[in-house]
PDB file of C-alpha atoms in Angstrom:
ATOM      1  CA  ALA A   1       0.000   0.000   0.000  1.00  0.00           C
ATOM      2  CA  GLN A   2       1.116   3.504  -0.681  1.00  0.00           C
ATOM      3  CA  SER A   3       2.140   5.881   2.048  1.00  0.00           C
ATOM      4  CA  VAL A   4       3.637   9.330   2.389  1.00  0.00           C
ATOM      5  CA  THR A   5       5.999  10.573   5.077  1.00  0.00           C
ATOM      6  CA  GLN A   6       6.721  14.238   5.570  1.00  0.00           C
ATOM      7  CA  LEU A   7       9.762  14.805   7.746  1.00  0.00           C
ATOM      8  CA  GLY A   8       9.277  17.672  10.163  1.00  0.00           C
ATOM      9  CA  SER A   9       5.864  18.876  11.245  1.00  0.00           C
ATOM     10  CA  HIS A  10       7.271  22.414  11.498  1.00  0.00           C
ATOM     11  CA  VAL A  11      10.012  24.089   9.484  1.00  0.00           C
ATOM     12  CA  SER A  12      11.219  27.622  10.234  1.00  0.00           C
ATOM     13  CA  VAL A  13      13.298  29.716   7.828  1.00  0.00           C
ATOM     14  CA  SER A  14      14.330  33.348   7.545  1.00  0.00           C
ATOM     15  CA  GLU A  15      12.892  35.493   4.801  1.00  0.00           C
ATOM     16  CA  GLY A  16      15.146  35.127   1.761  1.00  0.00           C
ATOM     17  CA  ALA A  17      16.508  31.741   2.842  1.00  0.00           C
ATOM     18  CA  LEU A  18      16.150  28.441   1.020  1.00  0.00           C
ATOM     19  CA  VAL A  19      12.974  26.477   1.684  1.00  0.00           C
ATOM     20  CA  LEU A  20      13.272  22.670   1.765  1.00  0.00           C
ATOM     21  CA  LEU A  21      10.277  20.539   2.708  1.00  0.00           C
ATOM     22  CA  ARG A  22      10.854  16.795   2.687  1.00  0.00           C
ATOM     23  CA  CYS A  23       8.557  14.088   1.368  1.00  0.00           C
ATOM     24  CA  ASN A  24       9.223  10.379   1.020  1.00  0.00           C
ATOM     25  CA  TYR A  25       6.739   7.957  -0.435  1.00  0.00           C
ATOM     26  CA  SER A  26       6.218   4.263  -0.859  1.00  0.00           C
ATOM     27  CA  SER A  27       4.567   2.890  -3.947  1.00  0.00           C
ATOM     28  CA  SER A  28       4.725  -0.401  -5.775  1.00  0.00           C
ATOM     29  CA  VAL A  29       4.148   1.241  -9.141  1.00  0.00           C
ATOM     30  CA  PRO A  30       5.488   4.426 -10.740  1.00  0.00           C
ATOM     31  CA  PRO A  31       3.943   7.084  -8.573  1.00  0.00           C
ATOM     32  CA  TYR A  32       1.971  10.193  -9.321  1.00  0.00           C
ATOM     33  CA  LEU A  33       3.059  12.779  -6.745  1.00  0.00           C
ATOM     34  CA  PHE A  34       1.651  16.113  -5.667  1.00  0.00           C
ATOM     35  CA  TRP A  35       2.362  19.058  -3.412  1.00  0.00           C
ATOM     36  CA  TYR A  36      -0.491  21.169  -2.063  1.00  0.00           C
ATOM     37  CA  VAL A  37      -0.448  24.349   0.045  1.00  0.00           C
ATOM     38  CA  GLN A  38      -3.055  25.326   2.626  1.00  0.00           C
ATOM     39  CA  TYR A  39      -3.425  28.768   4.155  1.00  0.00           C
ATOM     40  CA  PRO A  40      -5.256  29.064   7.501  1.00  0.00           C
ATOM     41  CA  ASN A  41      -8.938  28.141   7.326  1.00  0.00           C
ATOM     42  CA  GLN A  42      -8.827  27.617   3.579  1.00  0.00           C
ATOM     43  CA  GLY A  43      -8.888  24.705   1.186  1.00  0.00           C
ATOM     44  CA  LEU A  44      -5.851  23.146  -0.464  1.00  0.00           C
ATOM     45  CA  GLN A  45      -4.270  24.617  -3.578  1.00  0.00           C
ATOM     46  CA  LEU A  46      -2.238  22.505  -5.994  1.00  0.00           C
ATOM     47  CA  LEU A  47       1.380  23.704  -6.138  1.00  0.00           C
ATOM     48  CA  LEU A  48       2.778  21.145  -8.559  1.00  0.00           C
ATOM     49  CA  LYS A  49       2.536  17.544  -9.692  1.00  0.00           C
ATOM     50  CA  TYR A  50       4.727  14.789 -11.090  1.00  0.00           C
ATOM     51  CA  THR A  51       3.206  12.185 -13.369  1.00  0.00           C
ATOM     52  CA  THR A  52       5.733  11.113 -15.972  1.00  0.00           C
ATOM     53  CA  GLY A  53       8.613  12.684 -17.867  1.00  0.00           C
ATOM     54  CA  ALA A  54      10.937  15.337 -16.483  1.00  0.00           C
ATOM     55  CA  THR A  55      11.856  14.639 -12.885  1.00  0.00           C
ATOM     56  CA  LEU A  56      12.260  18.310 -11.960  1.00  0.00           C
ATOM     57  CA  VAL A  57       8.828  19.842 -11.772  1.00  0.00           C
ATOM     58  CA  LYS A  58       8.158  23.558 -11.535  1.00  0.00           C
ATOM     59  CA  GLY A  59       5.070  24.865  -9.843  1.00  0.00           C
ATOM     60  CA  ILE A  60       3.413  28.083  -8.848  1.00  0.00           C
ATOM     61  CA  ASN A  61       4.847  30.767  -6.580  1.00  0.00           C
ATOM     62  CA  GLY A  62       8.454  29.809  -7.439  1.00  0.00           C
ATOM     63  CA  PHE A  63       8.320  26.327  -5.941  1.00  0.00           C
ATOM     64  CA  GLU A  64       9.779  23.244  -7.552  1.00  0.00           C
ATOM     65  CA  ALA A  65      10.207  19.587  -6.637  1.00  0.00           C
ATOM     66  CA  GLU A  66      12.434  16.805  -7.851  1.00  0.00           C
ATOM     67  CA  PHE A  67      11.317  13.200  -8.196  1.00  0.00           C
ATOM     68  CA  LYS A  68      14.134  10.857  -7.170  1.00  0.00           C
ATOM     69  CA  LYS A  69      13.130   7.261  -7.713  1.00  0.00           C
ATOM     70  CA  SER A  70      16.253   5.806  -6.089  1.00  0.00           C
ATOM     71  CA  GLU A  71      15.547   7.748  -2.902  1.00  0.00           C
ATOM     72  CA  THR A  72      11.724   7.481  -3.130  1.00  0.00           C
ATOM     73  CA  SER A  73      11.644  11.204  -2.485  1.00  0.00           C
ATOM     74  CA  PHE A  74       9.812  14.234  -3.808  1.00  0.00           C
ATOM     75  CA  HIS A  75      11.184  17.164  -1.818  1.00  0.00           C
ATOM     76  CA  LEU A  76       9.785  20.662  -2.313  1.00  0.00           C
ATOM     77  CA  THR A  77      12.153  23.620  -2.631  1.00  0.00           C
ATOM     78  CA  LYS A  78      12.113  27.369  -3.168  1.00  0.00           C
ATOM     79  CA  PRO A  79      15.338  29.367  -3.457  1.00  0.00           C
ATOM     80  CA  SER A  80      14.191  32.372  -1.456  1.00  0.00           C
ATOM     81  CA  ALA A  81      11.401  32.343   1.121  1.00  0.00           C
ATOM     82  CA  HIS A  82       8.842  35.115   1.257  1.00  0.00           C
ATOM     83  CA  MET A  83       6.619  35.987   4.176  1.00  0.00           C
ATOM     84  CA  SER A  84       3.596  35.013   2.083  1.00  0.00           C
ATOM     85  CA  ASP A  85       4.935  31.431   1.862  1.00  0.00           C
ATOM     86  CA  ALA A  86       3.992  30.812   5.499  1.00  0.00           C
ATOM     87  CA  ALA A  87       1.380  28.053   5.296  1.00  0.00           C
ATOM     88  CA  GLU A  88       0.955  24.307   5.660  1.00  0.00           C
ATOM     89  CA  TYR A  89       2.229  22.074   2.887  1.00  0.00           C
ATOM     90  CA  PHE A  90       0.994  18.590   2.072  1.00  0.00           C
ATOM     91  CA  CYS A  91       2.627  15.938  -0.071  1.00  0.00           C
ATOM     92  CA  ALA A  92       0.366  13.319  -1.653  1.00  0.00           C
ATOM     93  CA  VAL A  93       0.674  10.164  -3.776  1.00  0.00           C
ATOM     94  CA  ARG A  94      -1.990   8.626  -5.957  1.00  0.00           C
ATOM     95  CA  GLU A  95      -3.180   5.274  -4.772  1.00  0.00           C
ATOM     96  CA  ASP A  96      -2.637   2.305  -7.062  1.00  0.00           C
ATOM     97  CA  SER A  97      -5.485   1.505  -9.434  1.00  0.00           C
ATOM     98  CA  SER A  98      -7.645   4.419  -8.395  1.00  0.00           C
ATOM     99  CA  TYR A  99      -7.674   8.172  -8.346  1.00  0.00           C
ATOM    100  CA  LYS A 100      -7.627   8.419  -4.591  1.00  0.00           C
ATOM    101  CA  LEU A 101      -4.826  10.460  -3.049  1.00  0.00           C
ATOM    102  CA  ILE A 102      -2.893   9.484   0.059  1.00  0.00           C
ATOM    103  CA  PHE A 103      -1.766  12.572   1.986  1.00  0.00           C
ATOM    104  CA  GLY A 104       1.135  13.098   4.334  1.00  0.00           C
ATOM    105  CA  SER A 105       0.506  14.670   7.720  1.00  0.00           C
ATOM    106  CA  GLY A 106       1.700  18.084   6.555  1.00  0.00           C
ATOM    107  CA  THR A 107       4.553  20.483   7.295  1.00  0.00           C
ATOM    108  CA  ARG A 108       3.886  23.936   8.659  1.00  0.00           C
ATOM    109  CA  LEU A 109       6.324  26.483   7.206  1.00  0.00           C
ATOM    110  CA  LEU A 110       7.134  29.506   9.337  1.00  0.00           C
ATOM    111  CA  VAL A 111       8.978  32.443   7.748  1.00  0.00           C
ATOM    112  CA  ARG A 112      10.856  34.780  10.099  1.00  0.00           C
ATOM    113  CA  PRO A 113      11.364  38.400   9.097  1.00  0.00           C
TER     114      PRO A 113
ATOM    115  CA  ASP B   1     -15.422  31.561 -12.606  1.00  0.00           C
ATOM    116  CA  GLY B   2     -15.318  27.800 -12.261  1.00  0.00           C
ATOM    117  CA  GLY B   3     -14.751  26.357  -8.857  1.00  0.00           C
ATOM    118  CA  ILE B   4     -15.987  24.452  -5.847  1.00  0.00           C
ATOM    119  CA  THR B   5     -18.351  26.008  -3.341  1.00  0.00           C
ATOM    120  CA  GLN B   6     -18.827  24.777   0.195  1.00  0.00           C
ATOM    121  CA  SER B   7     -21.383  26.230   2.504  1.00  0.00           C
ATOM    122  CA  PRO B   8     -21.568  27.366   5.160  1.00  0.00           C
ATOM    123  CA  LYS B   9     -18.022  28.363   6.136  1.00  0.00           C
ATOM    124  CA  TYR B  10     -18.751  27.788   9.843  1.00  0.00           C
ATOM    125  CA  LEU B  11     -21.423  25.502  11.264  1.00  0.00           C
ATOM    126  CA  PHE B  12     -22.457  24.921  14.857  1.00  0.00           C
ATOM    127  CA  ARG B  13     -24.661  22.082  16.034  1.00  0.00           C
ATOM    128  CA  LYS B  14     -25.751  20.438  19.235  1.00  0.00           C
ATOM    129  CA  GLU B  15     -24.706  16.885  19.946  1.00  0.00           C
ATOM    130  CA  GLY B  16     -27.232  14.354  18.680  1.00  0.00           C
ATOM    131  CA  GLN B  17     -28.306  16.392  15.654  1.00  0.00           C
ATOM    132  CA  ASN B  18     -27.634  15.392  12.068  1.00  0.00           C
ATOM    133  CA  VAL B  19     -26.106  18.091   9.882  1.00  0.00           C
ATOM    134  CA  THR B  20     -25.605  18.322   6.117  1.00  0.00           C
ATOM    135  CA  LEU B  21     -22.637  20.058   4.507  1.00  0.00           C
ATOM    136  CA  SER B  22     -23.030  21.356   0.996  1.00  0.00           C
ATOM    137  CA  CYS B  23     -20.556  20.927  -1.856  1.00  0.00           C
ATOM    138  CA  GLU B  24     -21.195  22.210  -5.382  1.00  0.00           C
ATOM    139  CA  GLN B  25     -18.819  22.345  -8.366  1.00  0.00           C
ATOM    140  CA  ASN B  26     -19.162  23.904 -11.797  1.00  0.00           C
ATOM    141  CA  LEU B  27     -15.954  22.456 -13.208  1.00  0.00           C
ATOM    142  CA  ASN B  28     -17.778  19.614 -14.994  1.00  0.00           C
ATOM    143  CA  HIS B  29     -15.699  17.136 -13.003  1.00  0.00           C
ATOM    144  CA  ASP B  30     -16.895  13.555 -12.775  1.00  0.00           C
ATOM    145  CA  ALA B  31     -15.334  12.615  -9.441  1.00  0.00           C
ATOM    146  CA  MET B  32     -15.957  14.232  -6.058  1.00  0.00           C
ATOM    147  CA  TYR B  33     -14.491  13.587  -2.625  1.00  0.00           C
ATOM    148  CA  TRP B  34     -15.032  14.429   1.031  1.00  0.00           C
ATOM    149  CA  TYR B  35     -12.135  14.711   3.466  1.00  0.00           C
ATOM    150  CA  ARG B  36     -11.895  15.368   7.153  1.00  0.00           C
ATOM    151  CA  GLN B  37      -8.984  17.361   8.590  1.00  0.00           C
ATOM    152  CA  ASP B  38      -8.055  17.461  12.269  1.00  0.00           C
ATOM    153  CA  PRO B  39      -5.299  19.627  13.790  1.00  0.00           C
ATOM    154  CA  GLY B  40      -1.830  18.240  13.139  1.00  0.00           C
ATOM    155  CA  GLN B  41      -3.124  15.528  10.861  1.00  0.00           C
ATOM    156  CA  GLY B  42      -3.320  15.087   7.157  1.00  0.00           C
ATOM    157  CA  LEU B  43      -6.513  14.647   5.218  1.00  0.00           C
ATOM    158  CA  ARG B  44      -8.549  11.519   5.724  1.00  0.00           C
ATOM    159  CA  LEU B  45     -10.954  10.357   3.037  1.00  0.00           C
ATOM    160  CA  ILE B  46     -14.578   9.943   4.118  1.00  0.00           C
ATOM    161  CA  TYR B  47     -16.423   9.153   0.872  1.00  0.00           C
ATOM    162  CA  TYR B  48     -15.830   9.540  -2.824  1.00  0.00           C
ATOM    163  CA  SER B  49     -17.911   9.328  -5.977  1.00  0.00           C
ATOM    164  CA  GLN B  50     -16.659   8.766  -9.490  1.00  0.00           C
ATOM    165  CA  ILE B  51     -20.035   8.969 -11.206  1.00  0.00           C
ATOM    166  CA  VAL B  52     -23.567  10.133 -10.525  1.00  0.00           C
ATOM    167  CA  ASN B  53     -25.634   7.774  -8.356  1.00  0.00           C
ATOM    168  CA  ASP B  54     -22.558   5.860  -7.222  1.00  0.00           C
ATOM    169  CA  PHE B  55     -20.195   6.400  -4.297  1.00  0.00           C
ATOM    170  CA  GLN B  56     -17.707   4.435  -2.209  1.00  0.00           C
ATOM    171  CA  LYS B  57     -16.625   4.530   1.399  1.00  0.00           C
ATOM    172  CA  GLY B  58     -13.254   5.975   2.193  1.00  0.00           C
ATOM    173  CA  ASP B  59     -11.106   5.280   5.217  1.00  0.00           C
ATOM    174  CA  ILE B  60     -13.372   6.839   7.868  1.00  0.00           C
ATOM    175  CA  ALA B  61     -16.956   6.531   6.574  1.00  0.00           C
ATOM    176  CA  GLU B  62     -18.585   5.465   9.848  1.00  0.00           C
ATOM    177  CA  GLY B  63     -21.080   8.053  11.058  1.00  0.00           C
ATOM    178  CA  TYR B  64     -21.288   9.812   7.680  1.00  0.00           C
ATOM    179  CA  SER B  65     -23.540   9.499   4.642  1.00  0.00           C
ATOM    180  CA  VAL B  66     -23.533  11.015   1.149  1.00  0.00           C
ATOM    181  CA  SER B  67     -25.610  11.225  -2.006  1.00  0.00           C
ATOM    182  CA  ARG B  68     -24.720  11.978  -5.603  1.00  0.00           C
ATOM    183  CA  GLU B  69     -27.940  12.707  -7.472  1.00  0.00           C
ATOM    184  CA  LYS B  70     -26.395  15.375  -9.685  1.00  0.00           C
ATOM    185  CA  LYS B  71     -22.936  15.672 -11.207  1.00  0.00           C
ATOM    186  CA  GLU B  72     -22.476  19.102  -9.646  1.00  0.00           C
ATOM    187  CA  SER B  73     -23.446  18.256  -6.091  1.00  0.00           C
ATOM    188  CA  PHE B  74     -22.098  15.905  -3.400  1.00  0.00           C
ATOM    189  CA  PRO B  75     -23.616  16.717   0.018  1.00  0.00           C
ATOM    190  CA  LEU B  76     -22.226  15.118   3.163  1.00  0.00           C
ATOM    191  CA  THR B  77     -24.410  14.338   6.193  1.00  0.00           C
ATOM    192  CA  VAL B  78     -22.718  14.042   9.553  1.00  0.00           C
ATOM    193  CA  THR B  79     -24.997  11.848  11.620  1.00  0.00           C
ATOM    194  CA  SER B  80     -25.398  11.587  15.368  1.00  0.00           C
ATOM    195  CA  ALA B  81     -23.533   8.271  15.149  1.00  0.00           C
ATOM    196  CA  GLN B  82     -20.265  10.073  14.404  1.00  0.00           C
ATOM    197  CA  LYS B  83     -18.407  10.002  17.736  1.00  0.00           C
ATOM    198  CA  ASN B  84     -16.246  13.063  17.264  1.00  0.00           C
ATOM    199  CA  PRO B  85     -17.687  15.234  14.493  1.00  0.00           C
ATOM    200  CA  THR B  86     -15.936  18.524  15.284  1.00  0.00           C
ATOM    201  CA  ALA B  87     -13.443  19.043  12.439  1.00  0.00           C
ATOM    202  CA  PHE B  88     -12.666  20.912   9.234  1.00  0.00           C
ATOM    203  CA  TYR B  89     -14.364  19.287   6.241  1.00  0.00           C
ATOM    204  CA  LEU B  90     -13.014  19.634   2.727  1.00  0.00           C
ATOM    205  CA  CYS B  91     -14.698  18.775  -0.541  1.00  0.00           C
ATOM    206  CA  ALA B  92     -12.688  18.141  -3.711  1.00  0.00           C
ATOM    207  CA  SER B  93     -13.294  17.171  -7.320  1.00  0.00           C
ATOM    208  CA  SER B  94     -11.314  15.849 -10.260  1.00  0.00           C
ATOM    209  CA  LYS B  95     -11.738  14.984 -13.915  1.00  0.00           C
ATOM    210  CA  ALA B  96     -12.105  11.344 -14.825  1.00  0.00           C
ATOM    211  CA  GLY B  97      -8.730   9.839 -15.594  1.00  0.00           C
ATOM    212  CA  VAL B  98      -6.854  12.730 -14.000  1.00  0.00           C
ATOM    213  CA  SER B  99      -5.248  12.473 -10.607  1.00  0.00           C
ATOM    214  CA  GLU B 100      -5.075  16.010  -9.313  1.00  0.00           C
ATOM    215  CA  GLN B 101      -7.932  17.110  -7.139  1.00  0.00           C
ATOM    216  CA  TYR B 102      -9.233  20.625  -6.708  1.00  0.00           C
ATOM    217  CA  PHE B 103     -10.486  21.689  -3.315  1.00  0.00           C
ATOM    218  CA  GLY B 104     -13.242  23.866  -1.975  1.00  0.00           C
ATOM    219  CA  PRO B 105     -12.699  26.396   0.842  1.00  0.00           C
ATOM    220  CA  GLY B 106     -13.898  24.013   3.553  1.00  0.00           C
ATOM    221  CA  THR B 107     -16.541  23.998   6.286  1.00  0.00           C
ATOM    222  CA  ARG B 108     -15.567  24.116   9.945  1.00  0.00           C
ATOM    223  CA  LEU B 109     -18.081  22.118  11.973  1.00  0.00           C
ATOM    224  CA  THR B 110     -18.290  22.495  15.722  1.00  0.00           C
ATOM    225  CA  VAL B 111     -20.532  20.182  17.704  1.00  0.00           C
ATOM    226  CA  THR B 112     -21.138  20.859  21.389  1.00  0.00           C
TER     227      THR B 112
END
């Protein structure tokens, strides 16, 4: 069965610093992987997705993620954090043979001025 | 603008009462989903529907019920049998054959 592990329930960075949010997955088939962002009391917004093809995926708001099959990882990065990036981020993998998504427990990103 | 609407944003109920949460989409998506979110946890799937008049239980369906009479609508009823109904409820939809889901703004339900 698929699963998603997000390392670190909270990550704190300074404004302008590199953002790195970690996601590892388990899947018995080539995975479809997603990153979503959630601002307080709002729904989730799709940041980016990996299905097939290029392993470096660019998303909205300057975020990108790299699919590394050998490491079963899909870490999310942004070169320079902005105060508006403060939110909760969820990694998800598509479940085998269906269109259900399995979500990680989330990482709350704090950006210090 | 196309999107997913959930109403109301905040909902308060007394223990023992059933309550129905609304979810409407005008994206022409075939599949719709209901998730529950609790503090510090990820999203847990309650029910999903891939076609009108058909739906399947997710991981935590006990104490909930749904209907899918129209493509655009997927209401969720939280029944009195749900032991701990206070949570943030999120509705999502997706195209058939496409994995990414699009989410509504959520309904925060408080039961006292």
